[in-house]
Short mmCIF file of C-alpha atoms and ligand atoms in Angstrom, two decimals:
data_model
loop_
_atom_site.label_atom_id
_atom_site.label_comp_id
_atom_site.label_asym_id
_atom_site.label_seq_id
_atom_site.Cartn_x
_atom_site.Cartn_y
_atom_site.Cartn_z
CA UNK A 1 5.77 16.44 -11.13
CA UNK A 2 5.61 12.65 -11.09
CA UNK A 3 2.18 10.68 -11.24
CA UNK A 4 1.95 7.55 -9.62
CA UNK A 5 -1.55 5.63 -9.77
CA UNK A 6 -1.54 3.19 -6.98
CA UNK A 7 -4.40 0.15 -6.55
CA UNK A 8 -3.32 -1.73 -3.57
CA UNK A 9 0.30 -1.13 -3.72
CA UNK A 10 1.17 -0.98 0.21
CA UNK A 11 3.87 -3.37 -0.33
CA UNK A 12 5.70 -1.79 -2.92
CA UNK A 13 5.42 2.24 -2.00
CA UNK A 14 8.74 1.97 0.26
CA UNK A 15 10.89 0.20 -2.30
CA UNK A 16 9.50 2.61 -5.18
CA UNK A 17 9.59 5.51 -3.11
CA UNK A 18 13.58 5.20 -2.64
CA UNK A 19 14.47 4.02 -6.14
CA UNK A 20 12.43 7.24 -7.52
CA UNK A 21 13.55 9.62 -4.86
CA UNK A 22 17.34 8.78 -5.81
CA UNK A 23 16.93 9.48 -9.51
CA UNK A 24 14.82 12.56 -8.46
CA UNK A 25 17.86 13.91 -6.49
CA UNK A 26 20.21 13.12 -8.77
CA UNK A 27 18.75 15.49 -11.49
CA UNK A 28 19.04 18.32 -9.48
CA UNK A 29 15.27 19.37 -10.11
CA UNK A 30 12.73 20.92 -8.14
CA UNK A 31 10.18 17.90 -8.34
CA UNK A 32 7.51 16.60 -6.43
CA UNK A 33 5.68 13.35 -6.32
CA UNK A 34 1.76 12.81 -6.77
CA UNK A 35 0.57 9.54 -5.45
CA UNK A 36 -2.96 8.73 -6.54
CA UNK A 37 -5.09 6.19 -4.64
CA UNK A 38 -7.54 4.82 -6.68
CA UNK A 39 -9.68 3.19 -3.77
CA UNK A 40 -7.29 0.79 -2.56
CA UNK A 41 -8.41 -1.81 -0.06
CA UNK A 42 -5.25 -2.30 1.30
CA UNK A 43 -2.96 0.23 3.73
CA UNK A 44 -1.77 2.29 0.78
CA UNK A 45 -3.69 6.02 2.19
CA UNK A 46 -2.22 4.94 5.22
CA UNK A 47 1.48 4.48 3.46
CA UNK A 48 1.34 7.82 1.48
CA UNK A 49 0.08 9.34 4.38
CA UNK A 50 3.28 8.07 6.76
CA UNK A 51 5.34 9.38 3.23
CA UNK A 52 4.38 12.61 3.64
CA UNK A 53 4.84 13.12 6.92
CA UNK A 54 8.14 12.13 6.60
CA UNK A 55 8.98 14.21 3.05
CA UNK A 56 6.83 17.06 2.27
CA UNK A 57 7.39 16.46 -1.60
CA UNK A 58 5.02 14.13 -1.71
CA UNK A 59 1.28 14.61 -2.37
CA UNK A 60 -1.42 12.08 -1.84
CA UNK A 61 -4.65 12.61 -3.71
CA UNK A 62 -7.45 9.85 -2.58
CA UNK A 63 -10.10 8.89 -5.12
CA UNK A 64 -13.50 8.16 -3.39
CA UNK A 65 -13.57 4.64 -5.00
CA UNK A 66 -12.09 2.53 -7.43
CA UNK A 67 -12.19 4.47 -10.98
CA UNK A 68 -9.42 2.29 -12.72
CA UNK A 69 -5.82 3.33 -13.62
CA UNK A 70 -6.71 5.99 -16.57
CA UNK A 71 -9.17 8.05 -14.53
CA UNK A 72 -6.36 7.80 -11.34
CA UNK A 73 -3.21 8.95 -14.10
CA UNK A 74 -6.10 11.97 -15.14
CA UNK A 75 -6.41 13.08 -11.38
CA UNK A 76 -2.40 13.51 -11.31
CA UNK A 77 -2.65 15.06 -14.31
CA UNK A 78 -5.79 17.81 -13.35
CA UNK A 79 -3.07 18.50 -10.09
CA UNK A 80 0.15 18.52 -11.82
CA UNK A 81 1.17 22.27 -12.21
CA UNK A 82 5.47 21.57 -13.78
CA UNK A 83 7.73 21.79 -16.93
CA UNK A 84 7.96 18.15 -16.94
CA UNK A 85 5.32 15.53 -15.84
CA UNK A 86 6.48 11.75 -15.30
CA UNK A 87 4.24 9.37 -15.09
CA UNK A 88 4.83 5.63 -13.81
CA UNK A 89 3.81 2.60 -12.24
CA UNK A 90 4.11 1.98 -8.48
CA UNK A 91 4.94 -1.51 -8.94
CA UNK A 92 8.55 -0.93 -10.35
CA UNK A 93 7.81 -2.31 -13.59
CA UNK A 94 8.78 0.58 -15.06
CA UNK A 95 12.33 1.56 -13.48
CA UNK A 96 12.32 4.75 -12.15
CA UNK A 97 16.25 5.22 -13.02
CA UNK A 98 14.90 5.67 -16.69
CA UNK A 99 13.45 9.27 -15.74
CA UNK A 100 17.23 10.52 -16.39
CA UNK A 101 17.49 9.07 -20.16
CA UNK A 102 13.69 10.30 -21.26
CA UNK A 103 14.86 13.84 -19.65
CA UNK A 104 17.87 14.26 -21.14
CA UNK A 105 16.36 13.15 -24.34
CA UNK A 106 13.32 15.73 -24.13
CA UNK A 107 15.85 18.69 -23.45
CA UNK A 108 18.43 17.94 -26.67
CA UNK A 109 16.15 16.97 -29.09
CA UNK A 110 13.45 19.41 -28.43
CA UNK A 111 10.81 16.29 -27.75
CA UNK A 112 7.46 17.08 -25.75
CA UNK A 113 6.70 13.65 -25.29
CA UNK A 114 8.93 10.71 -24.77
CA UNK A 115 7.56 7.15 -24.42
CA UNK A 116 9.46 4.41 -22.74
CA UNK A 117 8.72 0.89 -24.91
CA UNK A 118 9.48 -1.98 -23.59
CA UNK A 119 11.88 -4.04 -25.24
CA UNK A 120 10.50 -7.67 -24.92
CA UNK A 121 7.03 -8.41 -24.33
CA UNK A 122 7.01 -11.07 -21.04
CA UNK A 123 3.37 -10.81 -20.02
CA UNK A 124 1.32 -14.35 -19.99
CA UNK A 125 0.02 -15.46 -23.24
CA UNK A 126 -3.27 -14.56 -22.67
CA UNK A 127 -2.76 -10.69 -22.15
CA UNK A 128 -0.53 -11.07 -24.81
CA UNK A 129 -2.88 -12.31 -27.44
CA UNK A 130 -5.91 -9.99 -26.52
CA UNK A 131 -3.37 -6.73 -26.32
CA UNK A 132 -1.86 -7.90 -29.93
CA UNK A 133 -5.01 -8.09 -31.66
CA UNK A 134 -6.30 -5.09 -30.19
CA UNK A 135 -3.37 -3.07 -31.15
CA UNK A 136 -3.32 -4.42 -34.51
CA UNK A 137 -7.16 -3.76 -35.36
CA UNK A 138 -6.80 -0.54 -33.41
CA UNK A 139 -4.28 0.61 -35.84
CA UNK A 140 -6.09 -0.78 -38.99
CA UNK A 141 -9.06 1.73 -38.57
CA UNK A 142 -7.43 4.56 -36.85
CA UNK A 143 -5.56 7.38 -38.62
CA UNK A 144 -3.45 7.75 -34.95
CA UNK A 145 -0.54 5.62 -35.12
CA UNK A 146 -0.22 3.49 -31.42
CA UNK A 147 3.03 2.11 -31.04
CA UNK A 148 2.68 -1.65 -29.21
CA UNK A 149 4.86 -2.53 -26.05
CA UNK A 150 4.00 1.58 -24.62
CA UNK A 151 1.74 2.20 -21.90
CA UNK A 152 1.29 5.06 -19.55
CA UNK A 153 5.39 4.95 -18.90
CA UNK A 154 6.12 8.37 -20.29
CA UNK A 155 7.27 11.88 -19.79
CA UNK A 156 5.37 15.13 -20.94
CA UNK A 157 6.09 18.78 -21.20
CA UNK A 158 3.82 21.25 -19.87
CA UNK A 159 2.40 22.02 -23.31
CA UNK A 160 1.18 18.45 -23.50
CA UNK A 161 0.47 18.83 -19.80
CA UNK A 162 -2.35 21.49 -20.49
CA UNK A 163 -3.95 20.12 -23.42
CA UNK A 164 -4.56 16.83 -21.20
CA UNK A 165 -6.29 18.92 -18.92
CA UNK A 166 -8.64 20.36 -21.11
CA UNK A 167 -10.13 16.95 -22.27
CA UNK A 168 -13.24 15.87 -20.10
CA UNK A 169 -13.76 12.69 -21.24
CA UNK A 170 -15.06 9.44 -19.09
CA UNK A 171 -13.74 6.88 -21.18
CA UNK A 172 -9.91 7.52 -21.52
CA UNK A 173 -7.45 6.15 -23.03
CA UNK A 174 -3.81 8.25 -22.84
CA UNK A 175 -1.70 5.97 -25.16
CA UNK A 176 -4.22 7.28 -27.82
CA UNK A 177 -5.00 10.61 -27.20
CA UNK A 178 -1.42 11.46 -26.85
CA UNK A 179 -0.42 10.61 -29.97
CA UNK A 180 -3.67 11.66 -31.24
CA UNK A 181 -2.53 15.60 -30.32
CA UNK A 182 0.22 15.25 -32.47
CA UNK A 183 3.53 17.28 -30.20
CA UNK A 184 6.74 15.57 -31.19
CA UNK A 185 7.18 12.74 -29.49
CA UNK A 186 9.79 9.80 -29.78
CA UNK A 187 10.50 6.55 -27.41
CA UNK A 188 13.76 4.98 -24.96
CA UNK A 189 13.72 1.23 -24.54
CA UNK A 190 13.74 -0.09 -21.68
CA UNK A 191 13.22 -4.14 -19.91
CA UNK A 192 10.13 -4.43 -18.50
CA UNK A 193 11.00 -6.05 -15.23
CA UNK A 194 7.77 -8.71 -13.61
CA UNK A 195 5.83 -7.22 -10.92
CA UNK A 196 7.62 -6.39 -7.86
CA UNK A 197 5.23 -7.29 -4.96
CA UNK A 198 1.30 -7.15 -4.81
CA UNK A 199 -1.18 -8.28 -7.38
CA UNK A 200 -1.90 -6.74 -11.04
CA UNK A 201 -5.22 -4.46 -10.49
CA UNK A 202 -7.02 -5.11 -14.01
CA UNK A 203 -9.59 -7.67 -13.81
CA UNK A 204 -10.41 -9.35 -17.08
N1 UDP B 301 -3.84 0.86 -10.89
C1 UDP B 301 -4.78 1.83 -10.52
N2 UDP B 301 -6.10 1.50 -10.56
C2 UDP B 301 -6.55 0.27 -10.95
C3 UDP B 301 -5.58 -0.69 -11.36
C4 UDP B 301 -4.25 -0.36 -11.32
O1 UDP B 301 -4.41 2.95 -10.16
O2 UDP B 301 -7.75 0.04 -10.95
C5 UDP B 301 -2.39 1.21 -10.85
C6 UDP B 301 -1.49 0.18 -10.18
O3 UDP B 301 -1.39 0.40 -8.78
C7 UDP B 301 -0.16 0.39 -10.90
C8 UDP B 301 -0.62 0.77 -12.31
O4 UDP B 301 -1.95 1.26 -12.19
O5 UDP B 301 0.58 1.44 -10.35
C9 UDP B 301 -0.60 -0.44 -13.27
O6 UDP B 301 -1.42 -1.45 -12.76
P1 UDP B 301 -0.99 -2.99 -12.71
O7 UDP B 301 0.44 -3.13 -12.31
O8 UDP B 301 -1.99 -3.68 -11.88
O9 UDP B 301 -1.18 -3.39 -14.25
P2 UDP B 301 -0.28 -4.40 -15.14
O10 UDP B 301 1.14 -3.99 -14.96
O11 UDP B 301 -0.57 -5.76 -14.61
O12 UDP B 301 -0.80 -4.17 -16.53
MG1 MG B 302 2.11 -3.74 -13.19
#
């Protein structure tokens, strides 16, 4: 199962759609794909909707409002019923193609979770700054390692996949309570591309 949050991504659902659908096919996988949209204002119901209709793999949940990407990534997660849950942006930030790598990686070395980390950091300096120090402190008081440069880019197993669903909490935060549950986990690296259309969805 892949989870995609989407917050006014109308403009970039076509383009992602193919790129992800080719990897999909090419790992010979029963698979479906979750979109999840979290109150858009834009045509994005409308575009999962015409995505369905066209390829019954793909599953559009619809939040009633805007609940921000972690509680969208938990809806996908409450749905997803698979060995292997991918979870990704809808912006194509986070290639798609890399799916192949983190499965393949998962499957030889026995991994349950495997984080893709960007290699270079390009975001502006302000996001930059505030993410560093929060990382940094974060780290200093917390027994739970957080690697920097990982976000929600990942791939689970379904052991990971049903401990997730059993925590009901309103203020989440993935990149720590995976880690926090302790599977094995390792990372791929990967160049975190800018943006491809549309406008980031986190406000300051
Ligand atoms: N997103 C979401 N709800 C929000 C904000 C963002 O579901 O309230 C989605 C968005 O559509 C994208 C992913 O979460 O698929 C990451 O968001 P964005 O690209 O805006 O964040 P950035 O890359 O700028 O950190
Ligand atoms: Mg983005």
């Amino acid at each position: 199962d892949v989870i995609v949050p989407c917050y006014n991504e109308e403009s970039n659902l076509d383009n992602f759609y193919s790129r992800l659908k080719l990897t999909l096919d090419k790992i010979k996988l029963n698979y479906r794909i979750i979109f999840i949209d979290d109150g858009s204002q834009d045509k994005t119901w409308e575009k999962i909707i015409f995505l369905n209709k066209k390829d019954q793999k793909i599953i559009g949940i619809k939040l009633s409002r805007n609940f921000g990407h972690q509680s969208a990534l938990k809806a996908g997660i409450d749905y997803a019923d698979a060995d292997y849950i991918f979870s990704l942006d809808a912006d194509l930030q986070d290639p798609p193609e890399l799916l192949e790598e983190m499965l393949s990686r998962m499957k030889t070395e026995g991994l349950n979770v495997v984080n893709a980390k960007r290699k270079k950091n390009n975001e502006k300096f302000f996001k930059k700054t505030t993410s560093y120090i929060f990382y940094y402190i974060l780290n200093k008081i917390s027994k739970t390692e957080i690697s920097q440069q990982v976000s929600d880019f990942r791939l689970i197993d379904n052991k990971v996949l049903a401990k997730l669903k059993t925590i009901d909490e309103n203020d989440l935060f993935f990149r720590g309570l995976i880690p926090w549950l302790g599977f094995k986990s390792d990372e791929v690296f990967f160049n975190r591309e800018n943006r491809s259309r549309g406008e980031t969805g986190w406000s300051i």
